[in-house]
Coordinates of C-alpha atoms in Angstrom, one line a residue:
Chain U
M1 CA 0.0 0.0 0.0
P2 CA 1.6 3.3 -1.0
V3 CA 2.1 5.9 1.7
Y4 CA -0.5 8.5 1.6
Y5 CA 0.5 12.2 2.0
G6 CA -2.6 14.2 2.2
S7 CA -2.7 17.9 2.8
K8 CA -5.7 18.0 5.2
E9 CA -3.9 20.3 7.6
R10 CA -4.0 23.1 5.0
D11 CA -6.6 25.8 5.4
A12 CA -9.3 24.8 3.0
S13 CA -11.2 28.1 3.1
M14 CA -8.8 29.7 0.6
S15 CA -8.7 26.8 -1.8
V16 CA -9.9 27.3 -5.3
I17 CA -9.6 23.7 -6.4
E18 CA -10.4 20.9 -4.0
V19 CA -10.2 17.2 -4.4
E20 CA -11.6 15.3 -1.4
N21 CA -11.3 11.6 -1.1
L22 CA -12.0 11.2 -4.8
T23 CA -12.6 7.6 -5.8
K24 CA -13.4 6.3 -9.2
D25 CA -13.0 2.5 -9.7
Y26 CA -12.8 1.3 -13.3
G27 CA -12.0 -2.2 -12.1
F28 CA -8.7 -4.1 -12.7
K29 CA -7.1 -1.7 -10.2
R30 CA -7.6 1.2 -12.7
G31 CA -8.9 4.5 -11.5
V32 CA -8.3 6.7 -8.5
F33 CA -8.7 5.7 -4.9
G34 CA -9.5 8.2 -2.2
I35 CA -7.2 10.9 -3.4
S36 CA -7.2 14.4 -1.8
F37 CA -5.4 17.7 -2.5
Q38 CA -6.2 21.4 -2.5
I39 CA -4.9 24.3 -4.6
E40 CA -5.0 27.8 -3.3
K41 CA -5.8 30.9 -5.2
G42 CA -2.9 32.1 -7.2
E43 CA -1.0 28.9 -6.8
A44 CA 0.5 26.8 -9.6
Y45 CA 0.3 23.1 -8.8
G46 CA 2.1 20.3 -10.7
F47 CA 0.6 16.9 -11.2
L48 CA 3.0 14.2 -12.2
G49 CA 2.8 10.5 -12.7
P50 CA 3.2 7.7 -15.3
N51 CA 0.7 7.1 -18.1
G52 CA -2.4 5.4 -16.6
A53 CA -1.8 6.6 -13.0
G54 CA -5.0 8.6 -12.8
K55 CA -4.0 12.1 -13.8
S56 CA -6.6 12.6 -16.6
T57 CA -9.2 10.7 -14.5
T58 CA -8.8 13.3 -11.7
I59 CA -8.9 16.2 -14.1
R60 CA -12.0 14.9 -15.8
H61 CA -13.7 14.8 -12.5
L62 CA -12.6 18.3 -11.6
I63 CA -14.1 19.6 -14.9
G64 CA -17.3 17.8 -14.1
F65 CA -17.2 15.3 -17.0
S66 CA -17.3 12.3 -14.7
K67 CA -19.3 11.5 -11.6
P68 CA -17.2 10.2 -8.7
D69 CA -17.9 6.8 -7.1
G70 CA -16.9 8.3 -3.8
G71 CA -15.7 11.7 -2.5
Q72 CA -16.1 15.0 -4.2
T73 CA -14.3 17.6 -6.3
R74 CA -15.0 21.3 -6.0
I75 CA -13.9 24.4 -7.9
F76 CA -14.7 27.8 -6.3
G77 CA -16.5 25.8 -3.6
M78 CA -19.0 24.4 -6.1
D79 CA -19.4 20.7 -6.7
S80 CA -17.8 20.0 -10.1
F81 CA -20.4 17.5 -11.3
K82 CA -23.5 19.5 -10.3
H83 CA -22.2 22.9 -11.4
Y84 CA -20.5 21.8 -14.6
N85 CA -21.7 24.7 -16.7
E86 CA -20.8 27.5 -14.3
I87 CA -17.4 26.0 -13.7
L88 CA -16.6 25.7 -17.5
N89 CA -17.3 29.4 -17.9
R90 CA -14.7 30.3 -15.3
V91 CA -12.1 27.6 -16.0
G92 CA -9.8 27.2 -19.0
Y93 CA -9.4 23.5 -19.7
I94 CA -7.0 22.0 -22.2
P95 CA -7.7 18.2 -22.6
G96 CA -5.0 15.6 -23.0
E97 CA -6.3 14.2 -26.2
I98 CA -7.8 16.8 -28.5
A99 CA -10.9 16.0 -30.6
L100 CA -12.1 19.0 -32.6
P101 CA -15.5 19.0 -34.4
Q102 CA -14.8 18.1 -38.0
G103 CA -15.9 19.6 -41.3
I104 CA -15.3 23.2 -40.0
T105 CA -12.4 25.5 -40.3
G106 CA -10.3 26.7 -37.3
Y107 CA -12.0 30.1 -37.6
E108 CA -15.4 28.6 -37.4
F109 CA -14.4 26.5 -34.4
L110 CA -13.1 29.7 -32.6
E111 CA -16.4 31.5 -33.5
M112 CA -18.3 28.6 -32.1
M113 CA -16.3 28.7 -28.8
K114 CA -16.7 32.5 -28.6
K115 CA -20.5 32.1 -28.6
L116 CA -20.4 29.3 -26.2
R117 CA -18.3 31.2 -23.7
G118 CA -20.0 34.5 -24.4
V119 CA -16.7 36.2 -25.3
K120 CA -17.1 39.7 -26.7
D121 CA -13.6 40.9 -26.3
N122 CA -11.2 39.5 -29.0
S123 CA -8.0 40.7 -27.3
M124 CA -7.1 37.4 -25.7
I125 CA -7.7 35.5 -29.0
K126 CA -5.6 38.0 -30.9
K127 CA -2.8 37.8 -28.3
L128 CA -2.7 34.0 -28.3
S129 CA -3.0 33.7 -32.1
D130 CA 0.0 36.0 -32.5
L131 CA 2.0 34.3 -29.8
F132 CA 1.5 30.8 -31.4
E133 CA 1.6 32.0 -35.0
L134 CA -1.8 30.2 -35.3
D135 CA -3.2 29.7 -38.8
P136 CA -6.9 28.8 -38.2
S137 CA -7.9 29.0 -41.9
G138 CA -7.7 25.2 -42.6
D139 CA -10.2 22.4 -42.0
T140 CA -9.8 21.0 -38.5
K141 CA -9.7 17.5 -39.9
R142 CA -6.5 18.2 -41.9
M143 CA -4.7 20.1 -39.3
S144 CA -1.4 18.9 -37.9
F145 CA -1.2 17.7 -34.4
G146 CA 0.6 20.8 -33.3
N147 CA -1.9 23.1 -35.0
K148 CA -4.8 21.4 -33.3
R149 CA -3.1 21.8 -30.0
K150 CA -2.6 25.5 -30.6
L151 CA -6.3 25.8 -31.5
A152 CA -7.3 24.1 -28.3
I153 CA -5.1 26.4 -26.3
V154 CA -6.6 29.5 -27.8
A155 CA -10.1 28.1 -27.3
A156 CA -9.4 27.3 -23.6
L157 CA -8.0 30.7 -22.7
M158 CA -10.0 33.0 -24.9
H159 CA -12.3 34.0 -22.0
D160 CA -9.4 34.9 -19.7
P161 CA -10.5 32.4 -17.1
E162 CA -9.4 32.6 -13.4
V163 CA -8.5 29.0 -13.2
L164 CA -6.4 26.9 -15.7
I165 CA -6.6 23.2 -15.8
L166 CA -4.1 21.8 -18.2
D167 CA -3.7 18.1 -19.2
E168 CA -0.3 17.7 -20.9
P169 CA -0.9 21.0 -22.7
T170 CA 2.5 21.1 -24.6
S171 CA 2.5 17.6 -26.1
G172 CA 2.7 18.0 -29.9
L173 CA 4.2 21.6 -29.7
D174 CA 7.7 22.1 -30.9
P175 CA 10.3 23.4 -28.4
V176 CA 9.9 27.0 -29.4
M177 CA 6.2 26.9 -29.0
Q178 CA 6.5 24.9 -25.8
E179 CA 8.7 27.7 -24.4
A180 CA 6.3 30.4 -25.6
F181 CA 3.4 28.6 -23.9
M182 CA 5.3 28.2 -20.6
E183 CA 6.2 31.9 -20.6
L184 CA 2.5 32.6 -21.1
L185 CA 1.7 30.4 -18.1
R186 CA 4.3 32.2 -15.9
E187 CA 2.8 35.5 -16.9
E188 CA -0.8 34.2 -16.1
R189 CA 0.5 33.0 -12.7
R190 CA 1.9 36.5 -12.0
R191 CA -1.6 37.8 -12.9
G192 CA -2.9 35.7 -10.1
K193 CA -4.3 32.8 -12.0
T194 CA -4.7 29.4 -10.2
I195 CA -3.1 26.7 -12.3
L196 CA -3.2 22.9 -12.3
L197 CA -0.6 21.5 -14.7
S198 CA -0.5 17.8 -15.5
T199 CA 2.6 17.0 -17.4
H200 CA 5.5 14.5 -18.1
I201 CA 8.0 17.3 -18.7
F202 CA 9.8 17.9 -15.4
S203 CA 11.4 21.1 -16.5
E204 CA 7.9 22.6 -17.0
V205 CA 7.0 21.8 -13.4
E206 CA 10.3 23.2 -12.3
S207 CA 9.9 26.5 -14.1
L208 CA 6.2 27.1 -13.1
C209 CA 4.9 25.3 -10.0
D210 CA 4.9 26.1 -6.3
R211 CA 3.8 22.7 -5.2
V212 CA 3.8 19.3 -6.8
S213 CA 2.1 16.0 -6.2
I214 CA 2.9 12.6 -7.6
I215 CA 0.2 10.1 -8.5
K216 CA 0.8 6.4 -9.0
N217 CA -1.6 3.6 -9.5
G218 CA -4.5 5.9 -8.5
Y219 CA -2.9 7.0 -5.2
I220 CA -1.1 10.2 -4.4
V221 CA 2.3 9.0 -3.2
D222 CA 4.0 12.3 -2.5
E223 CA 3.3 16.0 -2.3
F224 CA 5.8 18.8 -1.5
P225 CA 6.7 22.4 -2.2
M226 CA 9.1 22.9 -5.2
S227 CA 11.4 24.9 -3.0
K228 CA 12.4 21.7 -1.3
L229 CA 14.1 20.7 -4.6
K230 CA 15.2 24.0 -5.8
Y231 CA 17.2 25.0 -2.7
A232 CA 18.6 21.6 -1.8
E233 CA 21.1 22.2 0.9
D234 CA 22.8 18.9 0.2
K235 CA 24.9 19.3 -2.8
L236 CA 26.7 16.6 -4.8
F237 CA 30.1 17.7 -6.3
K238 CA 32.1 15.7 -8.7
V239 CA 35.8 16.6 -8.0
K240 CA 38.5 15.7 -10.5
L241 CA 41.9 15.8 -9.0
K242 CA 45.4 15.7 -10.5
D243 CA 45.9 12.0 -10.0
E244 CA 44.7 9.0 -8.1
E245 CA 47.0 9.6 -5.2
E246 CA 45.4 13.0 -4.5
A247 CA 41.9 11.5 -4.8
V248 CA 42.7 8.8 -2.2
D249 CA 44.3 11.3 0.1
L250 CA 41.4 13.8 -0.1
K251 CA 38.9 11.0 0.5
K252 CA 40.8 10.0 3.7
H253 CA 40.8 13.6 5.0
V254 CA 37.2 14.3 4.1
E255 CA 36.1 11.1 5.9
A256 CA 38.3 11.9 8.9
S257 CA 36.7 15.4 9.2
G258 CA 33.2 14.1 8.8
C259 CA 32.1 17.2 6.9
A260 CA 31.0 15.3 3.8
D261 CA 30.2 11.9 2.2
C262 CA 32.7 10.7 -0.3
E263 CA 32.7 8.1 -3.0
K264 CA 35.5 7.3 -5.5
R265 CA 34.1 6.2 -8.8
E266 CA 37.0 6.8 -11.2
E267 CA 40.7 6.9 -10.6
D268 CA 41.2 10.6 -10.1
T269 CA 37.5 11.6 -9.4
L270 CA 35.5 11.7 -6.3
Y271 CA 31.8 12.2 -5.8
I272 CA 31.3 14.2 -2.6
Q273 CA 28.0 15.2 -1.0
V274 CA 28.3 18.2 1.2
N275 CA 25.6 20.1 3.2
D276 CA 25.8 23.9 2.9
K277 CA 26.5 24.2 6.6
N278 CA 29.8 22.3 6.1
I279 CA 30.9 24.0 2.9
N280 CA 33.5 26.2 4.4
E281 CA 35.2 23.3 6.3
F282 CA 35.1 21.3 3.0
L283 CA 36.7 24.1 1.0
S284 CA 39.5 24.6 3.5
L285 CA 40.3 20.9 3.0
L286 CA 39.9 21.1 -0.8
K287 CA 42.2 24.1 -1.2
E288 CA 45.3 21.9 -0.4
Y289 CA 44.7 19.8 -3.6
D290 CA 45.1 20.4 -7.3
V291 CA 41.4 20.5 -8.3
E292 CA 41.1 20.2 -12.1
V293 CA 37.3 20.2 -12.3
L294 CA 34.7 21.1 -9.8
S295 CA 31.3 20.0 -11.1
H296 CA 28.0 20.3 -9.3
E297 CA 25.9 17.3 -10.1
K298 CA 22.4 18.6 -9.5
L299 CA 19.6 16.2 -8.6
T300 CA 17.1 17.0 -11.2
L301 CA 13.4 16.7 -10.6
E302 CA 13.5 13.9 -13.1
E303 CA 16.0 11.9 -11.1
Y304 CA 14.0 12.6 -7.9
F305 CA 10.7 11.4 -9.5
M306 CA 12.1 8.4 -11.3
Q307 CA 11.8 6.3 -8.2
Y308 CA 8.0 6.8 -8.3
Y309 CA 7.8 5.7 -11.9
L310 CA 9.5 2.4 -11.4
D311 CA 7.2 -0.5 -11.9
D312 CA 7.4 -4.2 -12.0
V313 CA 4.4 -5.4 -14.0
Q314 CA 5.3 -8.3 -16.4
F315 CA 3.9 -8.3 -19.9
K316 CA 3.6 -11.3 -22.2
G317 CA 6.1 -11.6 -25.0
V318 CA 5.8 -12.2 -28.8
S319 CA 6.9 -15.8 -29.1
Chain J
M1 CA 34.6 4.4 -40.6
T2 CA 31.7 6.3 -42.2
E3 CA 28.3 4.6 -41.9
I4 CA 26.1 7.3 -43.3
K5 CA 27.3 10.0 -45.7
V6 CA 25.0 12.8 -46.7
N7 CA 26.4 14.5 -49.8
E8 CA 25.1 18.0 -50.4
V9 CA 21.5 16.9 -50.3
T10 CA 18.7 19.3 -51.3
K11 CA 15.1 18.3 -51.4
D12 CA 13.2 21.4 -52.6
Y13 CA 9.4 21.5 -52.1
G14 CA 9.3 25.1 -53.3
K15 CA 8.2 28.1 -51.3
G16 CA 11.4 27.7 -49.2
R17 CA 10.2 24.3 -47.8
G18 CA 12.4 21.3 -47.9
V19 CA 16.0 20.7 -46.9
F20 CA 19.0 22.5 -48.5
D21 CA 22.7 21.6 -48.9
L22 CA 22.8 19.0 -46.1
D23 CA 26.3 17.7 -45.9
F24 CA 27.5 15.6 -43.0
E25 CA 28.8 12.1 -42.1
I26 CA 27.9 9.7 -39.3
K27 CA 30.6 7.4 -38.1
T28 CA 30.3 3.8 -37.1
G29 CA 29.2 3.4 -33.5
E30 CA 28.1 7.1 -33.2
I31 CA 24.8 8.4 -31.8
F32 CA 23.9 11.4 -33.9
G33 CA 21.1 13.7 -32.7
F34 CA 19.0 15.9 -35.0
V35 CA 17.0 18.7 -33.4
G36 CA 14.8 21.4 -34.8
T37 CA 11.3 22.8 -34.7
N38 CA 8.3 21.2 -36.4
G39 CA 8.6 21.7 -40.2
S40 CA 12.4 22.4 -40.1
G41 CA 13.2 19.3 -42.2
K42 CA 13.9 16.5 -39.8
T43 CA 11.5 14.0 -41.2
T44 CA 12.4 14.9 -44.8
T45 CA 16.0 14.1 -44.1
I46 CA 15.2 10.7 -42.5
R47 CA 12.8 9.7 -45.3
Q48 CA 15.6 10.3 -47.8
M49 CA 18.0 8.2 -45.7
M50 CA 15.3 5.4 -45.9
G51 CA 15.0 5.8 -49.6
F52 CA 11.4 6.9 -49.5
L53 CA 12.2 10.2 -51.2
K54 CA 14.6 11.0 -54.0
P55 CA 16.8 14.0 -53.3
T56 CA 16.4 16.9 -55.8
K57 CA 20.2 17.2 -55.7
G58 CA 23.0 15.2 -54.1
N59 CA 22.8 11.7 -52.6
I60 CA 22.9 9.8 -49.4
E61 CA 25.2 6.8 -48.9
I62 CA 24.5 4.1 -46.4
R63 CA 27.5 1.8 -46.0
G64 CA 28.5 2.8 -49.5
L65 CA 25.1 1.9 -51.0
D66 CA 22.9 4.6 -52.5
A67 CA 20.0 5.2 -50.0
Y68 CA 17.5 5.7 -52.8
K69 CA 18.6 3.3 -55.6
D70 CA 19.6 0.5 -53.2
A71 CA 16.7 1.0 -50.8
T72 CA 15.7 -2.7 -50.8
E73 CA 19.2 -3.8 -49.9
T74 CA 19.8 -1.2 -47.1
K75 CA 16.6 -2.3 -45.3
N76 CA 18.4 -5.5 -44.4
F77 CA 20.6 -3.6 -41.9
V78 CA 18.5 -0.5 -41.1
G79 CA 15.9 -0.4 -38.4
Y80 CA 13.5 2.5 -38.6
I81 CA 10.9 4.2 -36.4
P82 CA 8.7 6.6 -38.4
G83 CA 7.6 9.9 -37.1
E84 CA 3.9 9.2 -37.7
I85 CA 3.1 5.6 -37.2
A86 CA 0.4 3.9 -39.3
F87 CA -0.1 0.2 -38.6
P88 CA -1.5 -2.3 -41.1
D89 CA -4.9 -3.7 -40.2
L90 CA -4.0 -6.6 -38.0
P91 CA -5.9 -7.9 -35.0
T92 CA -3.1 -7.5 -32.4
G93 CA 0.2 -5.9 -31.8
R94 CA 1.7 -9.4 -31.5
S95 CA 0.5 -10.3 -35.1
F96 CA 2.1 -7.1 -36.3
I97 CA 5.4 -7.9 -34.7
R98 CA 5.3 -11.4 -36.1
S99 CA 4.6 -10.1 -39.6
Q100 CA 7.6 -7.9 -39.3
A101 CA 9.7 -10.8 -38.2
E102 CA 8.6 -12.8 -41.3
F103 CA 9.6 -9.8 -43.5
W104 CA 13.2 -10.1 -42.1
K105 CA 13.0 -13.9 -42.0
L106 CA 13.8 -13.6 -38.4
K107 CA 13.5 -16.8 -36.4
D108 CA 14.8 -15.8 -33.0
L109 CA 12.4 -13.5 -31.2
S110 CA 14.1 -13.5 -27.9
F111 CA 15.3 -9.9 -28.3
A112 CA 11.8 -8.8 -29.1
D113 CA 10.6 -10.6 -26.0
E114 CA 13.2 -8.9 -23.9
L115 CA 12.1 -5.5 -25.3
V116 CA 8.4 -6.3 -24.5
K117 CA 9.4 -6.8 -20.9
I118 CA 11.5 -3.7 -20.6
L119 CA 8.9 -1.5 -22.3
Q120 CA 6.0 -3.2 -20.5
I121 CA 3.8 -3.4 -23.6
D122 CA 0.5 -5.3 -23.8
L123 CA 0.6 -6.8 -27.3
S124 CA -2.9 -8.3 -27.2
A125 CA -4.4 -4.9 -28.1
N126 CA -5.4 -4.0 -31.7
P127 CA -2.6 -1.8 -33.0
R128 CA -4.9 0.7 -34.6
K129 CA -6.8 1.2 -31.3
M130 CA -3.6 1.7 -29.2
S131 CA -2.8 4.9 -27.4
K132 CA 0.0 7.0 -28.9
G133 CA 2.5 5.7 -26.3
M134 CA 1.5 2.1 -27.0
K135 CA 1.9 2.5 -30.7
Q136 CA 5.3 4.1 -30.2
K137 CA 6.4 1.1 -28.1
T138 CA 5.2 -1.4 -30.7
A139 CA 7.1 0.5 -33.4
V140 CA 10.3 0.5 -31.2
I141 CA 10.1 -3.3 -31.0
A142 CA 9.5 -3.7 -34.7
A143 CA 12.5 -1.4 -35.5
L144 CA 15.0 -3.0 -33.1
M145 CA 14.1 -6.7 -33.0
N146 CA 16.2 -7.5 -36.1
D147 CA 19.3 -6.3 -34.3
S148 CA 20.0 -4.0 -37.3
E149 CA 23.4 -2.3 -37.4
I150 CA 21.9 1.1 -38.2
L151 CA 18.9 2.7 -36.5
L152 CA 17.1 5.6 -37.9
L153 CA 14.7 7.0 -35.3
D154 CA 12.2 9.9 -36.0
E155 CA 11.1 11.4 -32.7
P156 CA 11.0 7.9 -31.1
T157 CA 10.1 9.1 -27.6
T158 CA 6.9 11.0 -28.5
G159 CA 4.1 9.7 -26.3
L160 CA 6.3 7.8 -23.9
D161 CA 6.1 8.6 -20.3
P162 CA 9.4 9.5 -18.4
L163 CA 10.1 6.0 -17.2
M164 CA 9.5 4.5 -20.6
R165 CA 11.7 7.2 -22.1
K166 CA 14.4 6.3 -19.6
H167 CA 14.1 2.6 -20.5
F168 CA 14.2 3.4 -24.2
L169 CA 17.2 5.6 -23.9
D170 CA 18.9 2.9 -21.8
I171 CA 18.2 0.4 -24.6
L172 CA 19.8 2.8 -27.1
K173 CA 22.9 3.1 -24.9
R174 CA 23.2 -0.7 -24.9
E175 CA 22.8 -0.8 -28.7
K176 CA 25.6 1.8 -29.0
A177 CA 27.8 -0.4 -26.7
K178 CA 27.1 -3.2 -29.2
G179 CA 28.5 -1.0 -31.9
K180 CA 25.3 0.2 -33.5
T181 CA 25.1 3.5 -35.4
I182 CA 22.1 5.6 -34.4
F183 CA 20.5 8.6 -36.0
I184 CA 17.8 10.1 -33.7
S185 CA 15.6 13.2 -34.1
S186 CA 13.9 14.7 -31.2
N187 CA 12.2 17.8 -29.8
I188 CA 13.6 17.3 -26.4
F189 CA 17.1 18.8 -25.9
Q190 CA 17.7 17.0 -22.6
E191 CA 17.4 13.5 -23.9
L192 CA 19.8 14.2 -26.7
E193 CA 22.2 15.8 -24.3
A194 CA 22.8 12.7 -22.3
L195 CA 22.7 10.3 -25.2
C196 CA 24.4 11.7 -28.3
D197 CA 28.0 12.1 -29.4
R198 CA 27.1 14.9 -31.7
V199 CA 23.8 16.9 -32.3
A200 CA 22.9 18.9 -35.4
L201 CA 20.5 21.8 -35.2
I202 CA 18.3 22.2 -38.3
K203 CA 16.4 25.3 -39.0
D204 CA 14.3 26.1 -42.1
G205 CA 15.9 23.1 -43.9
R206 CA 19.5 24.1 -43.2
I207 CA 21.9 22.8 -40.6
I208 CA 22.9 25.7 -38.4
D209 CA 25.5 23.9 -36.4
I210 CA 26.7 20.5 -35.2
A211 CA 27.5 20.4 -31.5
V212 CA 30.1 18.0 -30.0
M213 CA 28.4 16.9 -26.8
E214 CA 31.5 16.1 -24.9
E215 CA 32.4 19.8 -25.0
I216 CA 28.9 20.7 -23.7
R217 CA 28.8 18.1 -21.0
N218 CA 32.3 18.9 -19.8
P219 CA 32.8 22.6 -20.7
K220 CA 36.2 24.2 -20.4
R221 CA 34.7 27.3 -18.9
R222 CA 32.2 27.1 -16.0
E223 CA 29.7 29.3 -14.3
Y224 CA 29.4 29.3 -10.5
K225 CA 27.0 31.0 -8.1
I226 CA 28.4 31.9 -4.7
E227 CA 26.6 33.4 -1.7
F228 CA 28.5 34.9 1.2
L229 CA 27.5 34.9 4.9
D230 CA 29.0 38.3 5.8
A231 CA 28.9 41.6 4.1
E232 CA 32.6 42.3 4.5
D233 CA 33.6 38.9 2.9
F234 CA 31.2 39.6 0.0
T235 CA 32.7 43.1 -0.5
A236 CA 36.2 41.8 -0.4
F237 CA 35.5 39.0 -2.8
K238 CA 33.7 41.1 -5.4
N239 CA 36.7 43.3 -5.7
L240 CA 38.9 40.4 -6.8
P241 CA 39.7 40.2 -10.5
Y242 CA 37.1 37.6 -11.5
D243 CA 34.9 37.6 -14.5
F244 CA 31.6 38.4 -12.8
V245 CA 28.4 37.8 -14.7
R246 CA 26.1 39.2 -12.0
I247 CA 26.5 40.7 -8.6
K248 CA 23.4 40.8 -6.3
D249 CA 24.2 43.1 -3.4
E250 CA 21.0 42.4 -1.4
Q251 CA 21.7 38.6 -1.4
K252 CA 25.5 39.0 -1.0
Q253 CA 25.6 36.8 -4.1
V254 CA 27.9 36.6 -7.2
V255 CA 27.8 34.7 -10.4
L256 CA 31.1 34.3 -12.1
K257 CA 32.7 32.5 -15.0
I258 CA 36.1 30.8 -14.9
D259 CA 38.3 28.6 -17.0
I260 CA 38.6 25.2 -15.4
Q261 CA 42.4 25.5 -15.0
D262 CA 41.6 28.3 -12.5
T263 CA 39.4 26.2 -10.3
G264 CA 42.1 25.7 -7.7
M265 CA 42.6 29.4 -7.4
L266 CA 38.9 30.0 -6.9
I267 CA 38.8 27.3 -4.1
R268 CA 41.8 28.8 -2.4
D269 CA 40.3 32.3 -2.6
L270 CA 36.9 31.1 -1.3
A271 CA 38.6 29.3 1.6
N272 CA 39.5 32.7 3.0
Y273 CA 35.9 33.7 3.4
K274 CA 32.7 32.3 5.0
I275 CA 30.3 31.3 2.2
K276 CA 26.7 30.2 2.5
F277 CA 26.8 28.0 -0.6
I278 CA 28.4 27.4 -4.0
S279 CA 26.5 25.9 -6.9
E280 CA 27.1 25.6 -10.6
N281 CA 25.0 27.0 -13.3
K282 CA 25.3 24.1 -15.8
Y283 CA 25.9 24.6 -19.4
S284 CA 23.4 22.8 -21.7
L285 CA 22.7 22.0 -25.3
E286 CA 19.8 24.4 -25.1
K287 CA 22.0 27.3 -23.9
Y288 CA 24.6 26.4 -26.6
F289 CA 22.1 26.6 -29.4
K290 CA 20.4 29.7 -28.0
E291 CA 23.7 31.4 -28.2
K292 CA 24.2 30.2 -31.7
F293 CA 20.7 31.4 -32.7
E294 CA 21.2 34.8 -31.2
R295 CA 24.5 35.2 -33.0
I296 CA 23.0 34.2 -36.3
E297 CA 19.9 36.4 -35.9
G298 CA 22.2 39.2 -34.8
N299 CA 24.2 38.8 -38.0
E300 CA 21.0 38.9 -40.1
D301 CA 20.0 42.2 -38.5
D302 CA 23.4 43.6 -39.5
Q303 CA 22.9 42.9 -43.2

């Protein structure tokens, strides 16, 4: 049974998005099982997990597309399933898999969405279309994957919603567009928007989110503030010395002082983990040696999260 | 030894679309990355290597054979993952893999089985109804199972989640260790960074630059961020003759660049003060290409 880290101690009165003991059981252990989290106003929240872990299921409940088997999801304090219409008018939602109505042009699709959302002001549409160099003239059926994605983004944000719920929004965009979109999100966050971002791309979470949770097999297995990773006080340095003799000697001295953990992986190279509070003691040892390279090996979000992605399901072969 | 030789290849679709004057070689055992925006010409290049398209000008040699004229022959030692996967109408993924095995007259499916286990793929599903990630995994098995010496991979990690991406990249590293030559296009800088020996950047059909990854992974000049505990130490240090990129007075923080041969000097200087932390601002493929881009666009402005 995975460890459950809820966030029940948080003050729920400020929360814009609330997921409370949400359960949806699709059988065969698929679905989500009693998950809870809250997102406060103005907060950007990252939602990470392998394919099939329950990210899209959770999001589809939040948007009110699915009825929970147990528990509840709320946006602005309103039950998602009951107040589906009101919520859609105040939320921008980008789905994971985009299905556009066929036989119409991109223009017609945007006009349709404008009517649906009651959008009078074209400024957001103009801004987004320019940003993404969107060409909405073609038939939606013949559009490339990336172009469909751009259209979905414009449709989701045209009414300048207070809350953004984004399910892998950058998949299919090329790197330049991905970066443009992330810059847009950072700007929206500065404007006070509340954002839920489900993604596989760790660097996106890194550059945008305040908090992050990890979902696996339908359970939330970890939740923590991003600052915990960004300002890691334990740092891993790869230190290349003049020769093996120096490496052995430095290792001996570091271990004797107890200021850092040391591991020798190559002849002349040590991997040394130092906490910031011991950095001065460590440097005063290090200054006696001929350091050729001092490389800081950062623990990326990706490395941190990989442990949660590891799985052991066996699949049947070909022969 | 040269495995793939691209000789001044142009494929002109008109209106500035296509690829122009591509000229590079890929050595035996090398992993060569190919990065660029959508529409920049990555797929057009790979499809010419596969012999699906005839270059307007120039030619491509695969192990001395002409990629277009001798396309039937080159298939015997080339494995390929297409950018957009279209499966034939077969009931299951398993039957698709088996039909591919027949095509190669491949008897031993143990490598395919091993890949199925690593990539955790359920082959009982209908390939046309599979999710994008599942299709991608099936294509990976079809491309690799023949143990081909050359792999041409067009954005092979699209649709894979991070764990599967990691497994897939580990598989490629193992294939490289076996001596395979790999050409891989991608949208994701980070995955090419850790994997490739060289990476070419293509923009508007032209190769802008080919980066040697070793120089990016282990740069000769590095950038460090240092924060001091005391104001006096901070003031004393920032007056030393270092190449400071930024100085933040409020935080008592400096960012500086040094050549690696001066690392010892920096450590000895820092040992004289009380610092809060030192960290490195890592160089990356993305930063490298961004600098290149800015230089090129800057030059265009000058003209």
